[in-house]
Amino acid sequence: MRTVKANCEDHFSAMSSTQLLKTSSEESVFAPQPSQRMSPTVSTVPCGVFGPLPPPPAVWPPLDFALGALACCAACVFTNPLEVVKTRLQLQGELRARGSYQRHYRGVLQALWVVGRTDGLRGLQKGLSVGLIYQGVMNGMRLGSYSYCEALGITSFHGGSLLSGAGAGALGAFIASPAYLVKTHLQAQTVAAIAVGHQHNHLGVSDAFVTIYRKEGLIGLWRGVNGAVPRVMVGSAAQLATFTSAKEWVSHSQWFSPNSWLAVLMAAAVSGVAVAITMTPFDVISTRLYNQPVDELRRGRLYHGFSDCMLKVCRAEGLLGLYKGMGPVFLRLAPHTVLSMLFWDLMRQQAVKDK
């Protein structure tokens, strides 16, 4: 620890005065802070696991929210067909033992072919419009809030990246929950020959929102949020924390320059694997809670909540039931994480340069 600390102090003392950015007292906390006289035992250069870290890009918060939303929407366009397949696989054989139901979908490629053959190419992009709304709102809030935590220095503390990622994910998931509810309904519904799960038979995005509101009220639009919040908390914490650590490791290894898109690409690939492994059980539970029918009292007919859903799935389908759709989850999350993190990081760097 003393060696790392000494290296950080040497790095700070070797910096010339022209390298220190000066700001007036009127500037926000997101601009680089002025140098201050510190005691010999304190360093202003943040130290990571592998040594001194560069400060995060200083981006105006509303712009950072917009960049996060735009990055994830761009990734969503390419990965939405896998989201459709993932939803179908997770609903297939709901609360039934293996071998006791007809399997319409037997894998990622076969499922893509079945959906394309039956529903057409448009069927592979079901729920895309509301999916873009969800990605824009949820990830705009999530990535923007995480960037805010970076600017405040919260992520520099031990465990700060995990806590910041989880908190930012919970906020984004709660606000965008109605969009995810409608997206799940639309992606699950299809013709009777290959239908799985409950079929809500909405006529479109606007019809889905209106129908849910009329039947269940405003609270009905947030039905299933108790499964979405832990899902995104776990996924967001794993994604942002592993992305930050992996990028730091790649930069420290000097394989690529710290701001190279190849460094970002490699860090995002590592992050995608971590997200797929940790988030799949939460993803299955979230999909089931969102898609279940409700009774006259607006209560779920199949599950009473997150823990009840987990127990019922494990009892009826076994522990592996929580990992249904693992293939498309990884194939969707890995490229989605790579694309969204790559787009977000590169756009932030460009915004800083333009500034």
mmCIF file of C-alpha atoms in Angstrom:
data_model
loop_
_atom_site.group_PDB
_atom_site.id
_atom_site.type_symbol
_atom_site.label_atom_id
_atom_site.label_comp_id
_atom_site.label_asym_id
_atom_site.label_seq_id
_atom_site.Cartn_x
_atom_site.Cartn_y
_atom_site.Cartn_z
ATOM 1 C CA MET A 1 0.000 0.000 0.000
ATOM 2 C CA ARG A 2 2.901 2.368 0.818
ATOM 3 C CA THR A 3 4.460 1.681 -2.589
ATOM 4 C CA VAL A 4 1.202 2.481 -4.438
ATOM 5 C CA LYS A 5 0.706 5.597 -2.349
ATOM 6 C CA ALA A 6 4.304 6.736 -2.954
ATOM 7 C CA ASN A 7 3.885 6.181 -6.690
ATOM 8 C CA CYS A 8 0.727 8.302 -6.665
ATOM 9 C CA GLU A 9 2.533 11.098 -4.785
ATOM 10 C CA ASP A 10 5.527 10.937 -7.153
ATOM 11 C CA HIS A 11 3.155 11.086 -10.108
ATOM 12 C CA PHE A 12 1.437 14.148 -8.641
ATOM 13 C CA SER A 13 4.678 15.958 -7.736
ATOM 14 C CA ALA A 14 6.101 15.332 -11.230
ATOM 15 C CA MET A 15 3.204 17.103 -12.898
ATOM 16 C CA SER A 16 4.074 20.548 -14.217
ATOM 17 C CA SER A 17 1.955 23.520 -13.358
ATOM 18 C CA THR A 18 0.783 23.783 -16.942
ATOM 19 C CA GLN A 19 -0.816 20.336 -16.635
ATOM 20 C CA LEU A 20 -3.073 21.389 -13.784
ATOM 21 C CA LEU A 21 -6.398 22.741 -14.964
ATOM 22 C CA LYS A 22 -7.547 25.976 -13.306
ATOM 23 C CA THR A 23 -11.168 26.773 -12.802
ATOM 24 C CA SER A 24 -13.005 29.637 -11.196
ATOM 25 C CA SER A 25 -15.203 29.194 -8.160
ATOM 26 C CA GLU A 26 -18.249 29.704 -10.383
ATOM 27 C CA GLU A 27 -17.651 26.518 -12.370
ATOM 28 C CA SER A 28 -19.557 23.315 -11.521
ATOM 29 C CA VAL A 29 -18.183 20.249 -9.833
ATOM 30 C CA PHE A 30 -17.970 18.545 -13.214
ATOM 31 C CA ALA A 31 -15.093 20.738 -14.357
ATOM 32 C CA PRO A 32 -11.589 19.748 -13.259
ATOM 33 C CA GLN A 33 -10.892 21.227 -9.804
ATOM 34 C CA PRO A 34 -8.050 23.649 -9.121
ATOM 35 C CA SER A 35 -4.881 22.387 -7.545
ATOM 36 C CA GLN A 36 -4.709 22.823 -3.813
ATOM 37 C CA ARG A 37 -1.883 22.530 -1.323
ATOM 38 C CA MET A 38 -2.101 19.150 0.270
ATOM 39 C CA SER A 39 -0.217 17.649 3.154
ATOM 40 C CA PRO A 40 2.672 15.326 2.222
ATOM 41 C CA THR A 41 0.538 12.294 3.119
ATOM 42 C CA VAL A 42 -2.414 13.114 0.813
ATOM 43 C CA SER A 43 -2.518 12.870 -2.979
ATOM 44 C CA THR A 44 -5.108 14.374 -5.295
ATOM 45 C CA VAL A 45 -4.422 11.810 -8.021
ATOM 46 C CA PRO A 46 -6.930 8.936 -7.651
ATOM 47 C CA CYS A 47 -5.230 5.591 -7.190
ATOM 48 C CA GLY A 48 -6.741 2.418 -8.568
ATOM 49 C CA VAL A 49 -5.731 -1.177 -8.115
ATOM 50 C CA PHE A 50 -2.971 -0.799 -10.675
ATOM 51 C CA GLY A 51 -1.713 2.688 -9.771
ATOM 52 C CA PRO A 52 -2.605 6.313 -10.597
ATOM 53 C CA LEU A 53 -5.760 6.777 -12.661
ATOM 54 C CA PRO A 54 -6.601 9.657 -15.020
ATOM 55 C CA PRO A 55 -9.624 11.716 -14.000
ATOM 56 C CA PRO A 56 -12.914 10.793 -15.716
ATOM 57 C CA PRO A 57 -13.988 12.927 -18.690
ATOM 58 C CA ALA A 58 -15.674 16.122 -17.536
ATOM 59 C CA VAL A 59 -18.981 16.241 -19.413
ATOM 60 C CA TRP A 60 -21.931 18.538 -18.747
ATOM 61 C CA PRO A 61 -24.525 16.319 -16.928
ATOM 62 C CA PRO A 62 -27.496 16.819 -19.303
ATOM 63 C CA LEU A 63 -25.178 16.083 -22.232
ATOM 64 C CA ASP A 64 -23.894 12.951 -20.509
ATOM 65 C CA PHE A 65 -27.493 11.757 -19.952
ATOM 66 C CA ALA A 66 -28.169 12.288 -23.668
ATOM 67 C CA LEU A 67 -24.967 10.506 -24.721
ATOM 68 C CA GLY A 68 -25.789 7.497 -22.538
ATOM 69 C CA ALA A 69 -29.300 7.306 -23.994
ATOM 70 C CA LEU A 70 -28.076 7.659 -27.582
ATOM 71 C CA ALA A 71 -25.350 5.035 -27.138
ATOM 72 C CA CYS A 72 -27.733 2.391 -25.792
ATOM 73 C CA CYS A 73 -30.442 3.166 -28.359
ATOM 74 C CA ALA A 74 -27.897 2.627 -31.137
ATOM 75 C CA ALA A 75 -26.943 -0.726 -29.610
ATOM 76 C CA CYS A 76 -30.618 -1.706 -29.190
ATOM 77 C CA VAL A 77 -31.313 -1.492 -32.927
ATOM 78 C CA PHE A 78 -28.796 -4.288 -33.558
ATOM 79 C CA THR A 79 -29.638 -6.517 -30.570
ATOM 80 C CA ASN A 80 -33.463 -6.314 -30.452
ATOM 81 C CA PRO A 81 -34.014 -9.594 -32.400
ATOM 82 C CA LEU A 82 -32.060 -11.398 -29.691
ATOM 83 C CA GLU A 83 -34.233 -9.687 -27.067
ATOM 84 C CA VAL A 84 -37.340 -11.117 -28.777
ATOM 85 C CA VAL A 85 -35.860 -14.620 -28.785
ATOM 86 C CA LYS A 86 -34.692 -14.273 -25.179
ATOM 87 C CA THR A 87 -38.206 -13.318 -24.038
ATOM 88 C CA ARG A 88 -39.760 -16.309 -25.815
ATOM 89 C CA LEU A 89 -37.230 -18.791 -24.397
ATOM 90 C CA GLN A 90 -37.703 -17.475 -20.852
ATOM 91 C CA LEU A 91 -41.494 -17.844 -21.070
ATOM 92 C CA GLN A 92 -41.418 -21.273 -22.713
ATOM 93 C CA GLY A 93 -42.541 -24.049 -20.349
ATOM 94 C CA GLU A 94 -43.506 -21.602 -17.610
ATOM 95 C CA LEU A 95 -43.920 -23.451 -14.273
ATOM 96 C CA ARG A 96 -43.822 -26.828 -16.023
ATOM 97 C CA ALA A 97 -41.266 -29.615 -15.638
ATOM 98 C CA ARG A 98 -38.861 -30.357 -18.476
ATOM 99 C CA GLY A 99 -40.343 -32.697 -21.055
ATOM 100 C CA SER A 100 -43.950 -31.922 -20.139
ATOM 101 C CA TYR A 101 -44.479 -29.192 -22.745
ATOM 102 C CA GLN A 102 -43.924 -28.638 -26.448
ATOM 103 C CA ARG A 103 -40.704 -26.802 -27.229
ATOM 104 C CA HIS A 104 -41.249 -24.361 -30.063
ATOM 105 C CA TYR A 105 -37.831 -22.776 -29.531
ATOM 106 C CA ARG A 106 -34.751 -24.985 -29.143
ATOM 107 C CA GLY A 107 -31.886 -22.537 -29.348
ATOM 108 C CA VAL A 108 -30.902 -19.084 -30.477
ATOM 109 C CA LEU A 109 -30.472 -19.732 -34.199
ATOM 110 C CA GLN A 110 -33.492 -22.047 -34.450
ATOM 111 C CA ALA A 111 -35.621 -19.531 -32.537
ATOM 112 C CA LEU A 112 -34.529 -16.687 -34.814
ATOM 113 C CA TRP A 113 -35.451 -18.812 -37.828
ATOM 114 C CA VAL A 114 -38.864 -19.810 -36.375
ATOM 115 C CA VAL A 115 -39.765 -16.215 -35.493
ATOM 116 C CA GLY A 116 -38.593 -14.923 -38.882
ATOM 117 C CA ARG A 117 -40.470 -17.631 -40.775
ATOM 118 C CA THR A 118 -43.711 -17.233 -38.798
ATOM 119 C CA ASP A 119 -43.852 -13.529 -37.981
ATOM 120 C CA GLY A 120 -41.681 -12.240 -40.807
ATOM 121 C CA LEU A 121 -38.706 -9.922 -40.526
ATOM 122 C CA ARG A 122 -40.848 -7.387 -38.669
ATOM 123 C CA GLY A 123 -41.463 -10.055 -36.046
ATOM 124 C CA LEU A 124 -37.751 -10.053 -35.223
ATOM 125 C CA GLN A 125 -38.000 -6.346 -34.387
ATOM 126 C CA LYS A 126 -41.140 -6.578 -32.263
ATOM 127 C CA GLY A 127 -41.193 -4.003 -29.509
ATOM 128 C CA LEU A 128 -38.335 -2.017 -31.062
ATOM 129 C CA SER A 129 -39.987 1.396 -30.718
ATOM 130 C CA VAL A 130 -40.865 0.971 -27.040
ATOM 131 C CA GLY A 131 -37.530 -0.770 -26.556
ATOM 132 C CA LEU A 132 -35.795 2.394 -27.750
ATOM 133 C CA ILE A 133 -37.871 4.409 -25.276
ATOM 134 C CA TYR A 134 -36.831 2.053 -22.498
ATOM 135 C CA GLN A 135 -33.159 2.113 -23.471
ATOM 136 C CA GLY A 136 -33.146 5.893 -23.803
ATOM 137 C CA VAL A 137 -34.821 6.594 -20.465
ATOM 138 C CA MET A 138 -33.281 3.806 -18.393
ATOM 139 C CA ASN A 139 -29.722 4.000 -19.669
ATOM 140 C CA GLY A 140 -29.764 7.765 -19.959
ATOM 141 C CA MET A 141 -30.547 7.910 -16.245
ATOM 142 C CA ARG A 142 -28.232 5.008 -15.404
ATOM 143 C CA LEU A 143 -25.109 6.101 -17.266
ATOM 144 C CA GLY A 144 -25.699 9.768 -16.550
ATOM 145 C CA SER A 145 -26.092 9.106 -12.814
ATOM 146 C CA TYR A 146 -22.980 6.937 -12.790
ATOM 147 C CA SER A 147 -21.047 9.709 -14.502
ATOM 148 C CA TYR A 148 -22.316 12.112 -11.827
ATOM 149 C CA CYS A 149 -20.954 9.756 -9.158
ATOM 150 C CA GLU A 150 -17.630 9.679 -11.011
ATOM 151 C CA ALA A 151 -17.477 13.461 -11.049
ATOM 152 C CA LEU A 152 -18.175 13.591 -7.313
ATOM 153 C CA GLY A 153 -15.355 11.100 -6.708
ATOM 154 C CA ILE A 154 -17.620 8.411 -5.242
ATOM 155 C CA THR A 155 -16.311 5.713 -7.600
ATOM 156 C CA SER A 156 -12.720 6.297 -6.429
ATOM 157 C CA PHE A 157 -13.535 4.780 -3.018
ATOM 158 C CA HIS A 158 -13.342 1.054 -2.343
ATOM 159 C CA GLY A 159 -16.569 -0.493 -3.644
ATOM 160 C CA GLY A 160 -17.689 2.876 -4.975
ATOM 161 C CA SER A 161 -18.087 1.606 -8.544
ATOM 162 C CA LEU A 162 -20.358 -1.249 -7.441
ATOM 163 C CA LEU A 163 -22.538 0.946 -5.245
ATOM 164 C CA SER A 164 -22.745 3.717 -7.843
ATOM 165 C CA GLY A 165 -23.609 1.265 -10.597
ATOM 166 C CA ALA A 166 -26.283 -0.434 -8.501
ATOM 167 C CA GLY A 167 -27.854 2.841 -7.380
ATOM 168 C CA ALA A 168 -27.832 4.302 -10.881
ATOM 169 C CA GLY A 169 -29.356 1.091 -12.260
ATOM 170 C CA ALA A 170 -32.141 1.051 -9.667
ATOM 171 C CA LEU A 171 -33.082 4.639 -10.489
ATOM 172 C CA GLY A 172 -33.135 4.016 -14.231
ATOM 173 C CA ALA A 173 -35.088 0.755 -13.908
ATOM 174 C CA PHE A 174 -37.802 2.319 -11.752
ATOM 175 C CA ILE A 175 -38.385 5.294 -14.029
ATOM 176 C CA ALA A 176 -38.395 3.245 -17.244
ATOM 177 C CA SER A 177 -40.395 0.278 -15.894
ATOM 178 C CA PRO A 178 -43.636 1.011 -17.848
ATOM 179 C CA ALA A 179 -41.731 0.880 -21.130
ATOM 180 C CA TYR A 180 -40.181 -2.488 -20.224
ATOM 181 C CA LEU A 181 -43.612 -3.831 -19.254
ATOM 182 C CA VAL A 182 -45.067 -2.979 -22.667
ATOM 183 C CA LYS A 183 -41.960 -4.234 -24.469
ATOM 184 C CA THR A 184 -42.241 -7.627 -22.779
ATOM 185 C CA HIS A 185 -45.946 -7.921 -23.653
ATOM 186 C CA LEU A 186 -45.358 -7.083 -27.321
ATOM 187 C CA GLN A 187 -42.331 -9.346 -27.745
ATOM 188 C CA ALA A 188 -44.132 -12.297 -26.164
ATOM 189 C CA GLN A 189 -47.257 -12.146 -28.304
ATOM 190 C CA THR A 190 -47.358 -14.051 -31.583
ATOM 191 C CA VAL A 191 -49.540 -16.495 -33.500
ATOM 192 C CA ALA A 192 -51.007 -19.424 -31.553
ATOM 193 C CA ALA A 193 -48.805 -21.981 -33.310
ATOM 194 C CA ILE A 194 -45.623 -20.781 -31.577
ATOM 195 C CA ALA A 195 -47.069 -18.799 -28.643
ATOM 196 C CA VAL A 196 -45.510 -19.112 -25.184
ATOM 197 C CA GLY A 197 -46.556 -17.447 -21.951
ATOM 198 C CA HIS A 198 -49.664 -15.317 -21.530
ATOM 199 C CA GLN A 199 -50.801 -13.494 -24.682
ATOM 200 C CA HIS A 200 -51.966 -9.923 -24.016
ATOM 201 C CA ASN A 201 -52.920 -9.237 -27.656
ATOM 202 C CA HIS A 202 -52.143 -5.516 -27.721
ATOM 203 C CA LEU A 203 -52.618 -3.721 -31.048
ATOM 204 C CA GLY A 204 -49.505 -1.610 -30.624
ATOM 205 C CA VAL A 205 -47.428 0.454 -28.227
ATOM 206 C CA SER A 206 -49.983 3.197 -27.565
ATOM 207 C CA ASP A 207 -52.821 0.657 -27.306
ATOM 208 C CA ALA A 208 -50.788 -1.307 -24.751
ATOM 209 C CA PHE A 209 -50.208 1.722 -22.535
ATOM 210 C CA VAL A 210 -53.875 2.763 -22.734
ATOM 211 C CA THR A 211 -55.190 -0.764 -22.096
ATOM 212 C CA ILE A 212 -52.976 -1.328 -19.069
ATOM 213 C CA TYR A 213 -53.880 2.091 -17.649
ATOM 214 C CA ARG A 214 -57.630 1.511 -18.079
ATOM 215 C CA LYS A 215 -57.558 -1.971 -16.540
ATOM 216 C CA GLU A 216 -55.042 -1.484 -13.733
ATOM 217 C CA GLY A 217 -54.646 2.250 -13.264
ATOM 218 C CA LEU A 218 -51.391 4.179 -13.006
ATOM 219 C CA ILE A 219 -49.921 1.679 -10.560
ATOM 220 C CA GLY A 220 -50.488 -1.057 -13.137
ATOM 221 C CA LEU A 221 -47.893 0.531 -15.405
ATOM 222 C CA TRP A 222 -45.305 -0.206 -12.715
ATOM 223 C CA ARG A 223 -46.382 -3.816 -12.183
ATOM 224 C CA GLY A 224 -43.284 -6.017 -12.210
ATOM 225 C CA VAL A 225 -40.948 -3.235 -11.105
ATOM 226 C CA ASN A 226 -40.054 -5.340 -8.049
ATOM 227 C CA GLY A 227 -38.331 -7.709 -10.459
ATOM 228 C CA ALA A 228 -36.847 -5.035 -12.715
ATOM 229 C CA VAL A 229 -35.041 -3.057 -10.008
ATOM 230 C CA PRO A 230 -32.905 -5.943 -8.641
ATOM 231 C CA ARG A 231 -32.321 -7.130 -12.217
ATOM 232 C CA VAL A 232 -30.883 -3.823 -13.369
ATOM 233 C CA MET A 233 -29.097 -3.195 -10.048
ATOM 234 C CA VAL A 234 -27.154 -6.431 -10.404
ATOM 235 C CA GLY A 235 -26.556 -6.001 -14.130
ATOM 236 C CA SER A 236 -25.591 -2.351 -13.853
ATOM 237 C CA ALA A 237 -23.236 -2.908 -10.920
ATOM 238 C CA ALA A 238 -21.542 -5.797 -12.748
ATOM 239 C CA GLN A 239 -21.368 -3.916 -16.045
ATOM 240 C CA LEU A 240 -20.059 -0.557 -14.871
ATOM 241 C CA ALA A 241 -17.722 -1.900 -12.189
ATOM 242 C CA THR A 242 -16.139 -4.550 -14.441
ATOM 243 C CA PHE A 243 -15.950 -2.116 -17.362
ATOM 244 C CA THR A 244 -14.103 0.447 -15.241
ATOM 245 C CA SER A 245 -11.731 -2.161 -13.746
ATOM 246 C CA ALA A 246 -11.113 -3.897 -17.078
ATOM 247 C CA LYS A 247 -10.366 -0.595 -18.823
ATOM 248 C CA GLU A 248 -7.957 0.326 -16.016
ATOM 249 C CA TRP A 249 -6.253 -3.074 -16.341
ATOM 250 C CA VAL A 250 -5.940 -2.814 -20.142
ATOM 251 C CA SER A 251 -4.514 0.702 -19.839
ATOM 252 C CA HIS A 252 -2.063 -0.394 -17.139
ATOM 253 C CA SER A 253 -0.931 -3.333 -19.301
ATOM 254 C CA GLN A 254 -0.095 -0.803 -22.054
ATOM 255 C CA TRP A 255 -1.541 -3.019 -24.765
ATOM 256 C CA PHE A 256 -3.385 -0.031 -26.163
ATOM 257 C CA SER A 257 -3.395 3.675 -25.369
ATOM 258 C CA PRO A 258 -5.826 4.578 -22.525
ATOM 259 C CA ASN A 259 -8.246 6.394 -24.848
ATOM 260 C CA SER A 260 -8.010 3.886 -27.724
ATOM 261 C CA TRP A 261 -11.278 2.394 -28.940
ATOM 262 C CA LEU A 262 -9.598 -1.041 -28.800
ATOM 263 C CA ALA A 263 -9.052 -0.629 -25.049
ATOM 264 C CA VAL A 264 -12.721 0.290 -24.654
ATOM 265 C CA LEU A 265 -13.758 -2.668 -26.835
ATOM 266 C CA MET A 266 -11.787 -5.185 -24.777
ATOM 267 C CA ALA A 267 -13.064 -3.775 -21.475
ATOM 268 C CA ALA A 268 -16.653 -3.871 -22.752
ATOM 269 C CA ALA A 269 -16.275 -7.506 -23.867
ATOM 270 C CA VAL A 270 -15.142 -8.533 -20.364
ATOM 271 C CA SER A 271 -18.026 -6.557 -18.898
ATOM 272 C CA GLY A 272 -20.540 -8.300 -21.164
ATOM 273 C CA VAL A 273 -19.531 -11.754 -19.920
ATOM 274 C CA ALA A 274 -19.871 -10.665 -16.284
ATOM 275 C CA VAL A 275 -23.319 -9.182 -16.896
ATOM 276 C CA ALA A 276 -24.651 -12.265 -18.695
ATOM 277 C CA ILE A 277 -23.603 -14.618 -15.892
ATOM 278 C CA THR A 278 -24.878 -12.520 -12.991
ATOM 279 C CA MET A 279 -28.071 -11.119 -14.489
ATOM 280 C CA THR A 280 -29.756 -14.089 -16.219
ATOM 281 C CA PRO A 281 -31.694 -15.410 -13.153
ATOM 282 C CA PHE A 282 -32.955 -11.896 -12.391
ATOM 283 C CA ASP A 283 -33.827 -11.455 -16.066
ATOM 284 C CA VAL A 284 -35.969 -14.623 -16.074
ATOM 285 C CA ILE A 285 -37.852 -13.540 -12.942
ATOM 286 C CA SER A 286 -38.367 -10.041 -14.314
ATOM 287 C CA THR A 287 -39.783 -11.365 -17.601
ATOM 288 C CA ARG A 288 -42.190 -13.691 -15.773
ATOM 289 C CA LEU A 289 -43.437 -10.935 -13.436
ATOM 290 C CA TYR A 290 -43.986 -8.498 -16.285
ATOM 291 C CA ASN A 291 -45.812 -10.923 -18.556
ATOM 292 C CA GLN A 292 -48.115 -12.671 -16.053
ATOM 293 C CA PRO A 293 -51.891 -12.013 -16.270
ATOM 294 C CA VAL A 294 -53.721 -10.251 -13.452
ATOM 295 C CA ASP A 295 -57.025 -11.003 -11.729
ATOM 296 C CA GLU A 296 -59.984 -8.740 -10.978
ATOM 297 C CA LEU A 297 -58.174 -7.329 -7.952
ATOM 298 C CA ARG A 298 -55.164 -6.418 -10.134
ATOM 299 C CA ARG A 299 -52.994 -9.063 -8.524
ATOM 300 C CA GLY A 300 -50.750 -11.416 -10.452
ATOM 301 C CA ARG A 301 -52.363 -14.788 -11.182
ATOM 302 C CA LEU A 302 -49.075 -16.705 -11.159
ATOM 303 C CA TYR A 303 -46.692 -14.916 -8.819
ATOM 304 C CA HIS A 304 -47.078 -12.695 -5.773
ATOM 305 C CA GLY A 305 -43.666 -11.089 -6.008
ATOM 306 C CA PHE A 306 -39.957 -11.545 -6.627
ATOM 307 C CA SER A 307 -39.227 -14.226 -4.011
ATOM 308 C CA ASP A 308 -42.443 -16.116 -4.768
ATOM 309 C CA CYS A 309 -41.544 -16.223 -8.461
ATOM 310 C CA MET A 310 -38.018 -17.476 -7.726
ATOM 311 C CA LEU A 311 -39.293 -20.265 -5.457
ATOM 312 C CA LYS A 312 -41.989 -21.397 -7.888
ATOM 313 C CA VAL A 313 -39.582 -21.476 -10.827
ATOM 314 C CA CYS A 314 -37.041 -23.518 -8.847
ATOM 315 C CA ARG A 315 -39.682 -25.988 -7.637
ATOM 316 C CA ALA A 316 -41.383 -26.527 -10.988
ATOM 317 C CA GLU A 317 -38.497 -26.130 -13.446
ATOM 318 C CA GLY A 318 -35.435 -26.776 -11.330
ATOM 319 C CA LEU A 319 -32.509 -24.458 -10.676
ATOM 320 C CA LEU A 320 -31.686 -24.413 -14.382
ATOM 321 C CA GLY A 321 -35.082 -22.822 -14.976
ATOM 322 C CA LEU A 322 -33.541 -19.577 -13.729
ATOM 323 C CA TYR A 323 -31.023 -19.788 -16.559
ATOM 324 C CA LYS A 324 -33.501 -20.253 -19.379
ATOM 325 C CA GLY A 325 -32.477 -18.215 -22.378
ATOM 326 C CA MET A 326 -28.855 -17.966 -21.206
ATOM 327 C CA GLY A 327 -27.643 -18.266 -24.801
ATOM 328 C CA PRO A 328 -29.534 -15.279 -26.207
ATOM 329 C CA VAL A 329 -28.971 -13.370 -22.951
ATOM 330 C CA PHE A 330 -25.219 -13.598 -23.506
ATOM 331 C CA LEU A 331 -25.407 -13.114 -27.266
ATOM 332 C CA ARG A 332 -27.558 -10.027 -26.693
ATOM 333 C CA LEU A 333 -25.837 -8.576 -23.639
ATOM 334 C CA ALA A 334 -22.277 -9.095 -24.850
ATOM 335 C CA PRO A 335 -22.661 -7.088 -28.109
ATOM 336 C CA HIS A 336 -25.095 -4.671 -26.456
ATOM 337 C CA THR A 337 -22.603 -3.988 -23.670
ATOM 338 C CA VAL A 338 -19.729 -3.707 -26.138
ATOM 339 C CA LEU A 339 -21.631 -1.340 -28.431
ATOM 340 C CA SER A 340 -23.231 0.800 -25.722
ATOM 341 C CA MET A 341 -20.053 1.150 -23.636
ATOM 342 C CA LEU A 342 -17.981 1.799 -26.778
ATOM 343 C CA PHE A 343 -20.379 4.418 -28.147
ATOM 344 C CA TRP A 344 -20.769 6.071 -24.730
ATOM 345 C CA ASP A 345 -17.041 6.248 -24.004
ATOM 346 C CA LEU A 346 -16.103 7.521 -27.458
ATOM 347 C CA MET A 347 -18.859 10.154 -27.485
ATOM 348 C CA ARG A 348 -17.812 11.360 -24.036
ATOM 349 C CA GLN A 349 -14.214 11.682 -25.192
ATOM 350 C CA GLN A 350 -15.343 13.624 -28.279
ATOM 351 C CA ALA A 351 -17.534 15.882 -26.135
ATOM 352 C CA VAL A 352 -14.565 16.692 -23.906
ATOM 353 C CA LYS A 353 -12.406 17.475 -26.950
ATOM 354 C CA ASP A 354 -15.058 19.751 -28.409
ATOM 355 C CA LYS A 355 -15.408 21.492 -25.070
#
